[in-house]
């Protein structure tokens, strides 16, 4: 390695990016290979809980996932009906669930927030850390 | 009503997914609301080529089975407006593609999108059949190589007999050839089939010739459709092909070895 490479931030070669992307996506896939695909069930159960309290439109539910090497984020956005939204606090209009990583998820287990716990637990099962 | 395009080839590894990603991106860049669907159930790869593999939550099969809503499974491209990806399942198999299920999803999509691009798996089994069944247009991806040309001919036969348009006796699926991995230098040396040879054998109109290019691997490494690499020959060739698909009359580039002047001979370009 040349001494100059210390001072120059060379762009990462595309092959390095390819390897990193593959490692992340494949670690998640291998971890999830045993057992059923939990996301549809997770969503149904979460929605069932929420529907007990709020009348929600199943079409206005958005589930976002960002799988990372150390940390995955699961985000659940539920658009509340106008009448309910007026009643609810402004922050409550967007129910965000998630940001659980392998380590932090264990801490969430004692959380009194049941929705958050469900997401954290599920991600730990499918997560990359457990496999390593 | 959206138009349904199938990117198909019969043979594997000829560039269907690369071309699907590039073509869908090109149509969206032209302002058309476009969705690209991965039909390769169990061997999902369009998400990697499009660079959205980390954002897959639900997939095509979840929607078919009623486990998720369509708009929950659609992934919006982060770079291009109007561009959406519908990934497929990595865990199920091709039997999950029922004709009724696929039709329901395509009908729903065609209300909202201008173009629905179906990325076919290799082969002529269920996945490939379902991807072409509802098509209005077919783009046949072919390499200038004997097995690829023969398989393309086979898939043309399938389009003409097993597509919905064929079964109903409607106007046939339009068919256009996309010749990929073309190397004019090898053609000049007589080592590779010429464009005209392939056209003579397959007898369908030419949509474009994509030159063999190192940009294709670089683009897939980083999850970017190669059409966004506007400096590369391959990217420009895809831009032209999209233009031709939309009815523009564009001359085919990159089909012959450029005449080298003294200057370019000294500074040999490797792009």
mmCIF file of C-alpha atoms in Angstrom:
data_model
loop_
_atom_site.group_PDB
_atom_site.id
_atom_site.type_symbol
_atom_site.label_atom_id
_atom_site.label_comp_id
_atom_site.label_asym_id
_atom_site.label_seq_id
_atom_site.Cartn_x
_atom_site.Cartn_y
_atom_site.Cartn_z
ATOM 1 C CA UNK A 1 0.000 0.000 0.000
ATOM 2 C CA UNK A 2 1.392 3.348 -0.978
ATOM 3 C CA UNK A 3 1.825 6.069 1.605
ATOM 4 C CA UNK A 4 -0.253 8.381 -0.558
ATOM 5 C CA UNK A 5 -3.314 6.239 -0.108
ATOM 6 C CA UNK A 6 -3.457 7.536 3.449
ATOM 7 C CA UNK A 7 -4.176 11.037 2.224
ATOM 8 C CA UNK A 8 -6.451 10.246 -0.614
ATOM 9 C CA UNK A 9 -9.977 9.026 -0.106
ATOM 10 C CA UNK A 10 -10.288 6.811 -3.140
ATOM 11 C CA UNK A 11 -13.828 5.954 -4.229
ATOM 12 C CA UNK A 12 -14.764 2.450 -3.159
ATOM 13 C CA UNK A 13 -14.389 0.053 -6.074
ATOM 14 C CA UNK A 14 -17.714 -1.261 -7.308
ATOM 15 C CA UNK A 15 -16.661 -4.855 -6.607
ATOM 16 C CA UNK A 16 -16.264 -3.971 -2.915
ATOM 17 C CA UNK A 17 -19.757 -2.528 -2.901
ATOM 18 C CA UNK A 18 -21.030 -5.664 -4.649
ATOM 19 C CA UNK A 19 -19.524 -7.900 -1.971
ATOM 20 C CA UNK A 20 -20.937 -5.829 0.889
ATOM 21 C CA UNK A 21 -24.414 -5.752 -0.622
ATOM 22 C CA UNK A 22 -24.368 -9.505 -1.155
ATOM 23 C CA UNK A 23 -23.161 -10.204 2.377
ATOM 24 C CA UNK A 24 -25.968 -8.152 3.889
ATOM 25 C CA UNK A 25 -28.790 -9.498 1.746
ATOM 26 C CA UNK A 26 -27.639 -13.108 1.923
ATOM 27 C CA UNK A 27 -27.115 -13.076 5.685
ATOM 28 C CA UNK A 28 -30.744 -12.020 6.054
ATOM 29 C CA UNK A 29 -31.942 -14.632 3.586
ATOM 30 C CA UNK A 30 -30.012 -17.476 5.183
ATOM 31 C CA UNK A 31 -31.234 -16.497 8.615
ATOM 32 C CA UNK A 32 -34.810 -16.455 7.407
ATOM 33 C CA UNK A 33 -34.622 -19.689 5.456
ATOM 34 C CA UNK A 34 -35.818 -21.820 8.336
ATOM 35 C CA UNK A 35 -39.261 -20.980 9.576
ATOM 36 C CA UNK A 36 -42.107 -19.181 7.913
ATOM 37 C CA UNK A 37 -42.024 -15.708 6.446
ATOM 38 C CA UNK A 38 -42.969 -13.727 9.517
ATOM 39 C CA UNK A 39 -43.707 -10.345 7.996
ATOM 40 C CA UNK A 40 -47.247 -11.023 6.731
ATOM 41 C CA UNK A 41 -48.144 -12.589 10.081
ATOM 42 C CA UNK A 42 -46.456 -9.819 12.005
ATOM 43 C CA UNK A 43 -48.392 -7.239 10.058
ATOM 44 C CA UNK A 44 -51.718 -9.030 10.509
ATOM 45 C CA UNK A 45 -51.241 -9.361 14.244
ATOM 46 C CA UNK A 46 -50.122 -5.760 14.660
ATOM 47 C CA UNK A 47 -53.095 -4.534 12.677
ATOM 48 C CA UNK A 48 -55.458 -6.709 14.691
ATOM 49 C CA UNK A 49 -54.186 -5.079 17.878
ATOM 50 C CA UNK A 50 -54.494 -1.573 16.450
ATOM 51 C CA UNK A 51 -57.918 -2.297 14.969
ATOM 52 C CA UNK A 52 -59.180 -3.099 18.462
ATOM 53 C CA UNK A 53 -58.804 0.574 19.318
ATOM 54 C CA UNK A 54 -58.911 2.471 16.044
ATOM 55 C CA UNK A 55 -60.946 1.969 12.898
ATOM 56 C CA UNK A 56 -58.216 1.788 10.241
ATOM 57 C CA UNK A 57 -58.221 1.340 6.493
ATOM 58 C CA UNK A 58 -56.075 -1.673 5.543
ATOM 59 C CA UNK A 59 -55.056 0.131 2.376
ATOM 60 C CA UNK A 60 -53.549 3.025 4.321
ATOM 61 C CA UNK A 61 -50.945 0.916 6.046
ATOM 62 C CA UNK A 62 -47.363 1.217 4.900
ATOM 63 C CA UNK A 63 -44.663 -1.191 6.068
ATOM 64 C CA UNK A 64 -41.087 -0.192 5.352
ATOM 65 C CA UNK A 65 -38.005 -2.228 6.008
ATOM 66 C CA UNK A 66 -34.366 -1.289 5.667
ATOM 67 C CA UNK A 67 -32.000 -4.192 6.194
ATOM 68 C CA UNK A 68 -28.547 -3.182 7.297
ATOM 69 C CA UNK A 69 -25.404 -5.010 8.351
ATOM 70 C CA UNK A 70 -25.735 -4.241 12.068
ATOM 71 C CA UNK A 71 -29.108 -2.626 12.302
ATOM 72 C CA UNK A 72 -32.429 -3.133 10.554
ATOM 73 C CA UNK A 73 -35.307 -0.727 10.695
ATOM 74 C CA UNK A 74 -38.922 -1.750 10.488
ATOM 75 C CA UNK A 75 -41.324 1.116 10.082
ATOM 76 C CA UNK A 76 -45.090 0.870 10.169
ATOM 77 C CA UNK A 77 -47.034 3.922 9.046
ATOM 78 C CA UNK A 78 -50.764 3.878 9.552
ATOM 79 C CA UNK A 79 -52.908 6.642 8.184
ATOM 80 C CA UNK A 80 -55.738 7.244 10.609
ATOM 81 C CA UNK A 81 -59.204 8.216 9.424
ATOM 82 C CA UNK A 82 -59.889 11.976 9.611
ATOM 83 C CA UNK A 83 -62.304 11.754 12.531
ATOM 84 C CA UNK A 84 -59.930 9.676 14.581
ATOM 85 C CA UNK A 85 -56.976 11.769 13.551
ATOM 86 C CA UNK A 86 -58.625 14.891 14.851
ATOM 87 C CA UNK A 87 -59.115 13.197 18.174
ATOM 88 C CA UNK A 88 -55.647 11.815 18.355
ATOM 89 C CA UNK A 89 -52.580 13.843 19.078
ATOM 90 C CA UNK A 90 -50.668 15.058 16.047
ATOM 91 C CA UNK A 91 -47.765 12.743 16.768
ATOM 92 C CA UNK A 92 -50.097 9.810 17.023
ATOM 93 C CA UNK A 93 -51.149 10.244 13.401
ATOM 94 C CA UNK A 94 -47.992 8.482 12.388
ATOM 95 C CA UNK A 95 -47.295 5.392 14.395
ATOM 96 C CA UNK A 96 -43.731 4.445 13.804
ATOM 97 C CA UNK A 97 -42.543 1.104 15.009
ATOM 98 C CA UNK A 98 -39.049 -0.142 14.972
ATOM 99 C CA UNK A 99 -35.399 0.727 14.927
ATOM 100 C CA UNK A 100 -34.397 -2.458 16.585
ATOM 101 C CA UNK A 101 -30.959 -3.892 16.261
ATOM 102 C CA UNK A 102 -29.786 -7.264 17.436
ATOM 103 C CA UNK A 103 -28.394 -5.962 20.722
ATOM 104 C CA UNK A 104 -30.968 -3.361 21.534
ATOM 105 C CA UNK A 105 -33.851 -5.681 20.791
ATOM 106 C CA UNK A 106 -33.090 -7.717 23.896
ATOM 107 C CA UNK A 107 -33.472 -4.562 25.987
ATOM 108 C CA UNK A 108 -36.864 -3.968 24.451
ATOM 109 C CA UNK A 109 -38.195 -7.251 25.730
ATOM 110 C CA UNK A 110 -39.196 -5.727 29.050
ATOM 111 C CA UNK A 111 -40.739 -2.718 27.382
ATOM 112 C CA UNK A 112 -44.324 -1.987 28.285
ATOM 113 C CA UNK A 113 -44.942 -0.863 24.703
ATOM 114 C CA UNK A 114 -46.315 -4.053 23.198
ATOM 115 C CA UNK A 115 -46.164 -2.883 19.576
ATOM 116 C CA UNK A 116 -42.521 -2.016 19.802
ATOM 117 C CA UNK A 117 -41.738 -5.322 21.467
ATOM 118 C CA UNK A 118 -43.319 -7.303 18.666
ATOM 119 C CA UNK A 119 -41.183 -5.624 16.028
ATOM 120 C CA UNK A 120 -38.003 -5.922 18.050
ATOM 121 C CA UNK A 121 -38.448 -9.602 18.740
ATOM 122 C CA UNK A 122 -39.217 -10.446 15.150
ATOM 123 C CA UNK A 123 -36.200 -8.635 13.840
ATOM 124 C CA UNK A 124 -33.923 -10.399 16.263
ATOM 125 C CA UNK A 125 -35.067 -13.736 14.917
ATOM 126 C CA UNK A 126 -34.427 -12.733 11.338
ATOM 127 C CA UNK A 127 -31.407 -10.616 12.101
ATOM 128 C CA UNK A 128 -27.879 -10.887 10.919
ATOM 129 C CA UNK A 129 -26.250 -10.838 14.335
ATOM 130 C CA UNK A 130 -27.822 -14.006 15.574
ATOM 131 C CA UNK A 131 -26.350 -15.965 12.719
ATOM 132 C CA UNK A 132 -22.827 -14.808 13.337
ATOM 133 C CA UNK B 1 -54.833 1.259 -19.400
ATOM 134 C CA UNK B 2 -51.200 0.416 -18.967
ATOM 135 C CA UNK B 3 -49.283 -1.503 -21.579
ATOM 136 C CA UNK B 4 -47.752 -4.803 -20.540
ATOM 137 C CA UNK B 5 -44.258 -5.568 -21.803
ATOM 138 C CA UNK B 6 -42.466 -8.862 -21.275
ATOM 139 C CA UNK B 7 -38.670 -9.102 -21.350
ATOM 140 C CA UNK B 8 -38.003 -12.681 -22.322
ATOM 141 C CA UNK B 9 -35.410 -14.910 -23.994
ATOM 142 C CA UNK B 10 -35.802 -18.601 -23.277
ATOM 143 C CA UNK B 11 -32.127 -18.876 -22.438
ATOM 144 C CA UNK B 12 -30.709 -17.759 -19.104
ATOM 145 C CA UNK B 13 -27.904 -15.293 -18.565
ATOM 146 C CA UNK B 14 -28.438 -13.278 -21.720
ATOM 147 C CA UNK B 15 -29.361 -10.032 -19.941
ATOM 148 C CA UNK B 16 -33.109 -10.081 -19.263
ATOM 149 C CA UNK B 17 -32.882 -8.612 -15.787
ATOM 150 C CA UNK B 18 -30.212 -6.080 -16.782
ATOM 151 C CA UNK B 19 -32.389 -5.065 -19.725
ATOM 152 C CA UNK B 20 -35.578 -4.977 -17.649
ATOM 153 C CA UNK B 21 -33.961 -2.684 -15.086
ATOM 154 C CA UNK B 22 -32.523 -0.446 -17.806
ATOM 155 C CA UNK B 23 -35.686 -0.345 -19.878
ATOM 156 C CA UNK B 24 -38.034 0.364 -16.974
ATOM 157 C CA UNK B 25 -35.728 3.129 -15.787
ATOM 158 C CA UNK B 26 -35.581 4.552 -19.317
ATOM 159 C CA UNK B 27 -39.372 4.629 -19.628
ATOM 160 C CA UNK B 28 -39.686 6.322 -16.228
ATOM 161 C CA UNK B 29 -37.034 8.874 -17.250
ATOM 162 C CA UNK B 30 -39.263 9.709 -20.215
ATOM 163 C CA UNK B 31 -42.036 10.544 -17.766
ATOM 164 C CA UNK B 32 -44.062 7.333 -17.967
ATOM 165 C CA UNK B 33 -45.220 5.814 -14.727
ATOM 166 C CA UNK B 34 -43.538 2.429 -14.862
ATOM 167 C CA UNK B 35 -43.422 -0.682 -12.717
ATOM 168 C CA UNK B 36 -41.020 -3.560 -13.246
ATOM 169 C CA UNK B 37 -42.060 -6.976 -11.903
ATOM 170 C CA UNK B 38 -39.751 -9.878 -11.109
ATOM 171 C CA UNK B 39 -41.354 -13.170 -12.262
ATOM 172 C CA UNK B 40 -38.381 -15.329 -11.287
ATOM 173 C CA UNK B 41 -40.010 -16.750 -8.145
ATOM 174 C CA UNK B 42 -37.460 -18.369 -5.851
ATOM 175 C CA UNK B 43 -34.489 -16.778 -7.628
ATOM 176 C CA UNK B 44 -35.149 -13.114 -7.077
ATOM 177 C CA UNK B 45 -32.497 -10.804 -8.488
ATOM 178 C CA UNK B 46 -34.177 -7.749 -9.962
ATOM 179 C CA UNK B 47 -34.066 -6.149 -6.510
ATOM 180 C CA UNK B 48 -30.260 -6.437 -6.462
ATOM 181 C CA UNK B 49 -29.866 -5.030 -9.967
ATOM 182 C CA UNK B 50 -32.186 -2.147 -9.087
ATOM 183 C CA UNK B 51 -30.418 -1.597 -5.759
ATOM 184 C CA UNK B 52 -33.494 -1.946 -3.548
ATOM 185 C CA UNK B 53 -32.720 -5.366 -2.022
ATOM 186 C CA UNK B 54 -32.616 -3.971 1.506
ATOM 187 C CA UNK B 55 -36.082 -2.506 1.258
ATOM 188 C CA UNK B 56 -38.083 -5.579 0.258
ATOM 189 C CA UNK B 57 -40.885 -6.107 2.778
ATOM 190 C CA UNK B 58 -43.670 -7.817 0.861
ATOM 191 C CA UNK B 59 -43.550 -9.322 -2.587
ATOM 192 C CA UNK B 60 -45.566 -10.250 -5.660
ATOM 193 C CA UNK B 61 -46.550 -13.629 -4.170
ATOM 194 C CA UNK B 62 -47.728 -12.034 -0.906
ATOM 195 C CA UNK B 63 -50.017 -9.828 -3.020
ATOM 196 C CA UNK B 64 -51.298 -12.779 -5.069
ATOM 197 C CA UNK B 65 -52.045 -14.687 -1.853
ATOM 198 C CA UNK B 66 -53.767 -11.688 -0.280
ATOM 199 C CA UNK B 67 -51.160 -11.463 2.488
ATOM 200 C CA UNK B 68 -50.329 -7.870 1.602
ATOM 201 C CA UNK B 69 -51.814 -5.023 -0.386
ATOM 202 C CA UNK B 70 -50.269 -4.146 -3.723
ATOM 203 C CA UNK B 71 -49.148 -0.691 -2.623
ATOM 204 C CA UNK B 72 -47.384 -2.254 0.358
ATOM 205 C CA UNK B 73 -45.318 -4.487 -1.897
ATOM 206 C CA UNK B 74 -44.422 -1.846 -4.486
ATOM 207 C CA UNK B 75 -41.017 -0.298 -3.862
ATOM 208 C CA UNK B 76 -40.557 3.254 -5.084
ATOM 209 C CA UNK B 77 -37.200 3.842 -6.711
ATOM 210 C CA UNK B 78 -35.067 6.307 -4.748
ATOM 211 C CA UNK B 79 -33.493 7.872 -7.822
ATOM 212 C CA UNK B 80 -36.240 8.157 -10.400
ATOM 213 C CA UNK B 81 -39.786 9.465 -9.984
ATOM 214 C CA UNK B 82 -42.476 7.342 -11.606
ATOM 215 C CA UNK B 83 -40.438 4.144 -11.181
ATOM 216 C CA UNK B 84 -41.578 1.252 -8.994
ATOM 217 C CA UNK B 85 -40.296 -2.267 -8.434
ATOM 218 C CA UNK B 86 -42.435 -5.270 -7.526
ATOM 219 C CA UNK B 87 -40.006 -7.874 -6.193
ATOM 220 C CA UNK B 88 -40.798 -11.552 -6.122
ATOM 221 C CA UNK B 89 -40.563 -14.139 -3.371
ATOM 222 C CA UNK B 90 -37.214 -15.703 -2.624
ATOM 223 C CA UNK B 91 -38.715 -18.627 -0.690
ATOM 224 C CA UNK B 92 -41.666 -19.923 -2.714
ATOM 225 C CA UNK B 93 -41.669 -21.640 -6.075
ATOM 226 C CA UNK B 94 -43.186 -20.916 -9.451
ATOM 227 C CA UNK B 95 -46.433 -22.753 -8.596
ATOM 228 C CA UNK B 96 -47.341 -19.718 -6.512
ATOM 229 C CA UNK B 97 -47.949 -17.882 -9.809
ATOM 230 C CA UNK B 98 -51.573 -18.616 -10.632
ATOM 231 C CA UNK B 99 -53.069 -17.220 -13.790
ATOM 232 C CA UNK B 100 -55.925 -15.637 -11.812
ATOM 233 C CA UNK B 101 -53.551 -14.148 -9.255
ATOM 234 C CA UNK B 102 -51.206 -12.685 -11.854
ATOM 235 C CA UNK B 103 -54.149 -11.304 -13.828
ATOM 236 C CA UNK B 104 -55.612 -9.634 -10.746
ATOM 237 C CA UNK B 105 -52.314 -7.903 -9.924
ATOM 238 C CA UNK B 106 -51.705 -6.839 -13.532
ATOM 239 C CA UNK B 107 -55.243 -5.454 -13.824
ATOM 240 C CA UNK B 108 -54.776 -3.417 -10.693
ATOM 241 C CA UNK B 109 -51.387 -2.143 -11.876
ATOM 242 C CA UNK B 110 -52.628 -1.233 -15.326
ATOM 243 C CA UNK B 111 -55.106 1.220 -13.819
ATOM 244 C CA UNK B 112 -52.289 3.205 -12.304
ATOM 245 C CA UNK B 113 -49.256 2.663 -14.503
ATOM 246 C CA UNK B 114 -48.435 3.528 -18.113
ATOM 247 C CA UNK B 115 -46.061 0.592 -18.518
ATOM 248 C CA UNK B 116 -45.827 -2.716 -16.686
ATOM 249 C CA UNK B 117 -42.598 -4.488 -17.482
ATOM 250 C CA UNK B 118 -42.473 -8.212 -16.687
ATOM 251 C CA UNK B 119 -38.985 -9.611 -16.165
ATOM 252 C CA UNK B 120 -39.294 -13.246 -17.239
ATOM 253 C CA UNK B 121 -37.300 -16.100 -15.771
ATOM 254 C CA UNK B 122 -35.329 -18.347 -18.112
ATOM 255 C CA UNK B 123 -36.984 -21.425 -19.532
ATOM 256 C CA UNK B 124 -40.458 -22.013 -20.921
ATOM 257 C CA UNK B 125 -42.092 -23.284 -17.753
ATOM 258 C CA UNK B 126 -44.686 -21.717 -15.510
ATOM 259 C CA UNK B 127 -42.784 -18.564 -14.517
ATOM 260 C CA UNK B 128 -41.868 -17.708 -18.084
ATOM 261 C CA UNK B 129 -45.358 -18.570 -19.351
ATOM 262 C CA UNK B 130 -47.058 -16.405 -16.723
ATOM 263 C CA UNK B 131 -44.746 -13.469 -17.470
ATOM 264 C CA UNK B 132 -45.610 -13.504 -21.175
ATOM 265 C CA UNK B 133 -49.246 -14.622 -21.043
ATOM 266 C CA UNK B 134 -50.807 -11.171 -20.585
ATOM 267 C CA UNK B 135 -48.234 -9.229 -22.638
ATOM 268 C CA UNK B 136 -49.032 -6.625 -25.285
ATOM 269 C CA UNK B 137 -45.387 -6.290 -26.319
ATOM 270 C CA UNK B 138 -42.488 -8.718 -26.102
ATOM 271 C CA UNK B 139 -38.854 -7.750 -26.115
ATOM 272 C CA UNK B 140 -36.733 -10.758 -27.014
ATOM 273 C CA UNK B 141 -33.287 -10.536 -25.448
ATOM 274 C CA UNK B 142 -30.777 -12.470 -27.517
ATOM 275 C CA UNK B 143 -27.004 -12.877 -27.541
ATOM 276 C CA UNK B 144 -25.256 -13.313 -30.893
ATOM 277 C CA UNK B 145 -24.613 -16.937 -30.076
ATOM 278 C CA UNK B 146 -26.176 -20.148 -31.418
ATOM 279 C CA UNK B 147 -27.977 -21.455 -28.331
ATOM 280 C CA UNK B 148 -29.427 -18.067 -27.477
ATOM 281 C CA UNK B 149 -30.772 -17.517 -30.997
ATOM 282 C CA UNK B 150 -32.362 -20.952 -31.067
ATOM 283 C CA UNK B 151 -33.996 -20.443 -27.646
ATOM 284 C CA UNK B 152 -35.281 -17.036 -28.749
ATOM 285 C CA UNK B 153 -36.953 -18.677 -31.711
ATOM 286 C CA UNK B 154 -38.531 -21.176 -29.361
ATOM 287 C CA UNK B 155 -39.908 -18.426 -27.117
ATOM 288 C CA UNK B 156 -41.283 -16.610 -30.181
ATOM 289 C CA UNK B 157 -43.218 -19.780 -30.949
ATOM 290 C CA UNK B 158 -44.570 -19.838 -27.392
ATOM 291 C CA UNK B 159 -45.649 -16.186 -27.679
ATOM 292 C CA UNK B 160 -47.491 -16.967 -30.886
ATOM 293 C CA UNK B 161 -49.331 -19.958 -29.449
ATOM 294 C CA UNK B 162 -49.666 -19.645 -25.673
ATOM 295 C CA UNK B 163 -50.118 -15.945 -24.955
ATOM 296 C CA UNK B 164 -53.575 -14.644 -24.112
ATOM 297 C CA UNK B 165 -53.666 -12.679 -27.353
ATOM 298 C CA UNK B 166 -52.913 -15.866 -29.273
ATOM 299 C CA UNK B 167 -55.485 -17.908 -27.361
ATOM 300 C CA UNK B 168 -58.177 -15.311 -27.950
ATOM 301 C CA UNK B 169 -57.230 -14.826 -31.588
ATOM 302 C CA UNK B 170 -56.542 -11.143 -30.969
ATOM 303 C CA UNK B 171 -53.885 -9.023 -32.637
ATOM 304 C CA UNK B 172 -50.596 -10.831 -31.889
ATOM 305 C CA UNK B 173 -48.123 -9.701 -29.246
ATOM 306 C CA UNK B 174 -45.686 -7.272 -30.912
ATOM 307 C CA UNK B 175 -42.181 -8.712 -30.921
ATOM 308 C CA UNK B 176 -38.906 -6.824 -31.046
ATOM 309 C CA UNK B 177 -35.335 -8.011 -30.786
ATOM 310 C CA UNK B 178 -32.833 -6.636 -28.306
ATOM 311 C CA UNK B 179 -29.430 -7.997 -29.224
ATOM 312 C CA UNK B 180 -27.152 -7.815 -26.187
ATOM 313 C CA UNK B 181 -23.442 -8.418 -25.515
ATOM 314 C CA UNK B 182 -22.626 -7.520 -29.102
ATOM 315 C CA UNK B 183 -18.922 -7.220 -29.847
ATOM 316 C CA UNK B 184 -18.280 -5.479 -33.206
ATOM 317 C CA UNK B 185 -14.589 -6.401 -33.129
ATOM 318 C CA UNK B 186 -15.350 -10.098 -32.905
ATOM 319 C CA UNK B 187 -18.000 -9.693 -35.590
ATOM 320 C CA UNK B 188 -15.386 -8.053 -37.813
ATOM 321 C CA UNK B 189 -13.008 -10.936 -37.170
ATOM 322 C CA UNK B 190 -15.785 -13.330 -38.162
ATOM 323 C CA UNK B 191 -16.030 -14.855 -34.687
ATOM 324 C CA UNK B 192 -19.530 -13.675 -33.849
ATOM 325 C CA UNK B 193 -22.908 -13.646 -35.586
ATOM 326 C CA UNK B 194 -23.681 -10.308 -37.247
ATOM 327 C CA UNK B 195 -26.805 -8.285 -36.394
ATOM 328 C CA UNK B 196 -28.094 -9.060 -39.878
ATOM 329 C CA UNK B 197 -27.509 -12.792 -39.417
ATOM 330 C CA UNK B 198 -29.628 -12.846 -36.265
ATOM 331 C CA UNK B 199 -32.321 -10.692 -37.874
ATOM 332 C CA UNK B 200 -32.430 -12.979 -40.881
ATOM 333 C CA UNK B 201 -32.914 -16.046 -38.702
ATOM 334 C CA UNK B 202 -35.423 -14.640 -36.201
ATOM 335 C CA UNK B 203 -37.206 -12.318 -38.662
ATOM 336 C CA UNK B 204 -38.489 -9.796 -36.104
ATOM 337 C CA UNK B 205 -37.826 -6.026 -36.000
ATOM 338 C CA UNK B 206 -34.682 -4.805 -34.253
ATOM 339 C CA UNK B 207 -35.238 -2.707 -31.147
ATOM 340 C CA UNK B 208 -31.598 -2.198 -30.276
ATOM 341 C CA UNK B 209 -28.089 -3.546 -30.117
ATOM 342 C CA UNK B 210 -26.409 -3.331 -26.724
ATOM 343 C CA UNK B 211 -22.636 -3.610 -27.013
ATOM 344 C CA UNK B 212 -20.611 -5.838 -24.699
ATOM 345 C CA UNK B 213 -19.590 -3.394 -21.999
ATOM 346 C CA UNK B 214 -17.750 -3.391 -18.701
ATOM 347 C CA UNK B 215 -20.260 -0.816 -17.501
ATOM 348 C CA UNK B 216 -22.906 -3.543 -17.116
ATOM 349 C CA UNK B 217 -20.993 -5.379 -14.368
ATOM 350 C CA UNK B 218 -20.010 -2.128 -12.681
ATOM 351 C CA UNK B 219 -23.640 -1.021 -12.621
ATOM 352 C CA UNK B 220 -24.951 -4.281 -11.174
ATOM 353 C CA UNK B 221 -22.177 -4.246 -8.551
ATOM 354 C CA UNK B 222 -23.599 -1.048 -7.114
ATOM 355 C CA UNK B 223 -27.280 -1.724 -7.818
ATOM 356 C CA UNK B 224 -27.768 0.912 -10.474
ATOM 357 C CA UNK B 225 -29.532 0.294 -13.799
ATOM 358 C CA UNK B 226 -26.848 0.665 -16.486
ATOM 359 C CA UNK B 227 -28.981 3.151 -18.426
ATOM 360 C CA UNK B 228 -28.109 5.692 -15.731
ATOM 361 C CA UNK B 229 -24.434 5.391 -16.742
ATOM 362 C CA UNK B 230 -24.898 7.789 -19.620
ATOM 363 C CA UNK B 231 -21.199 7.807 -20.474
ATOM 364 C CA UNK B 232 -21.131 4.114 -21.245
ATOM 365 C CA UNK B 233 -21.901 2.667 -24.652
ATOM 366 C CA UNK B 234 -24.345 0.224 -23.094
ATOM 367 C CA UNK B 235 -26.195 3.002 -21.269
ATOM 368 C CA UNK B 236 -26.507 5.054 -24.456
ATOM 369 C CA UNK B 237 -27.621 2.016 -26.428
ATOM 370 C CA UNK B 238 -30.422 1.397 -23.901
ATOM 371 C CA UNK B 239 -31.466 5.065 -24.081
ATOM 372 C CA UNK B 240 -31.722 4.688 -27.869
ATOM 373 C CA UNK B 241 -33.667 1.421 -27.564
ATOM 374 C CA UNK B 242 -36.212 3.072 -25.265
ATOM 375 C CA UNK B 243 -36.550 5.897 -27.790
ATOM 376 C CA UNK B 244 -37.187 3.399 -30.585
ATOM 377 C CA UNK B 245 -39.718 1.568 -28.450
ATOM 378 C CA UNK B 246 -41.573 4.876 -28.130
ATOM 379 C CA UNK B 247 -41.593 5.213 -31.894
ATOM 380 C CA UNK B 248 -38.523 7.333 -32.562
ATOM 381 C CA UNK B 249 -36.442 6.631 -35.644
ATOM 382 C CA UNK B 250 -32.873 6.395 -34.364
ATOM 383 C CA UNK B 251 -29.810 5.081 -36.136
ATOM 384 C CA UNK B 252 -28.209 2.009 -34.546
ATOM 385 C CA UNK B 253 -24.937 2.889 -32.890
ATOM 386 C CA UNK B 254 -22.148 0.639 -31.591
ATOM 387 C CA UNK B 255 -22.739 -1.962 -34.319
ATOM 388 C CA UNK B 256 -19.422 -1.496 -36.083
ATOM 389 C CA UNK B 257 -15.830 -0.953 -35.002
ATOM 390 C CA UNK B 258 -15.213 2.800 -34.911
ATOM 391 C CA UNK B 259 -12.693 3.989 -37.474
ATOM 392 C CA UNK B 260 -9.685 4.918 -35.449
ATOM 393 C CA UNK B 261 -7.848 8.155 -36.171
ATOM 394 C CA UNK B 262 -4.227 8.650 -35.200
ATOM 395 C CA UNK B 263 -5.226 10.449 -32.029
ATOM 396 C CA UNK B 264 -7.605 7.789 -30.778
ATOM 397 C CA UNK B 265 -5.118 5.114 -31.691
ATOM 398 C CA UNK B 266 -2.638 6.785 -29.365
ATOM 399 C CA UNK B 267 -5.208 7.290 -26.606
ATOM 400 C CA UNK B 268 -7.046 4.037 -26.785
ATOM 401 C CA UNK B 269 -10.391 4.271 -25.061
ATOM 402 C CA UNK B 270 -11.404 1.352 -22.934
ATOM 403 C CA UNK B 271 -14.950 2.397 -22.077
#
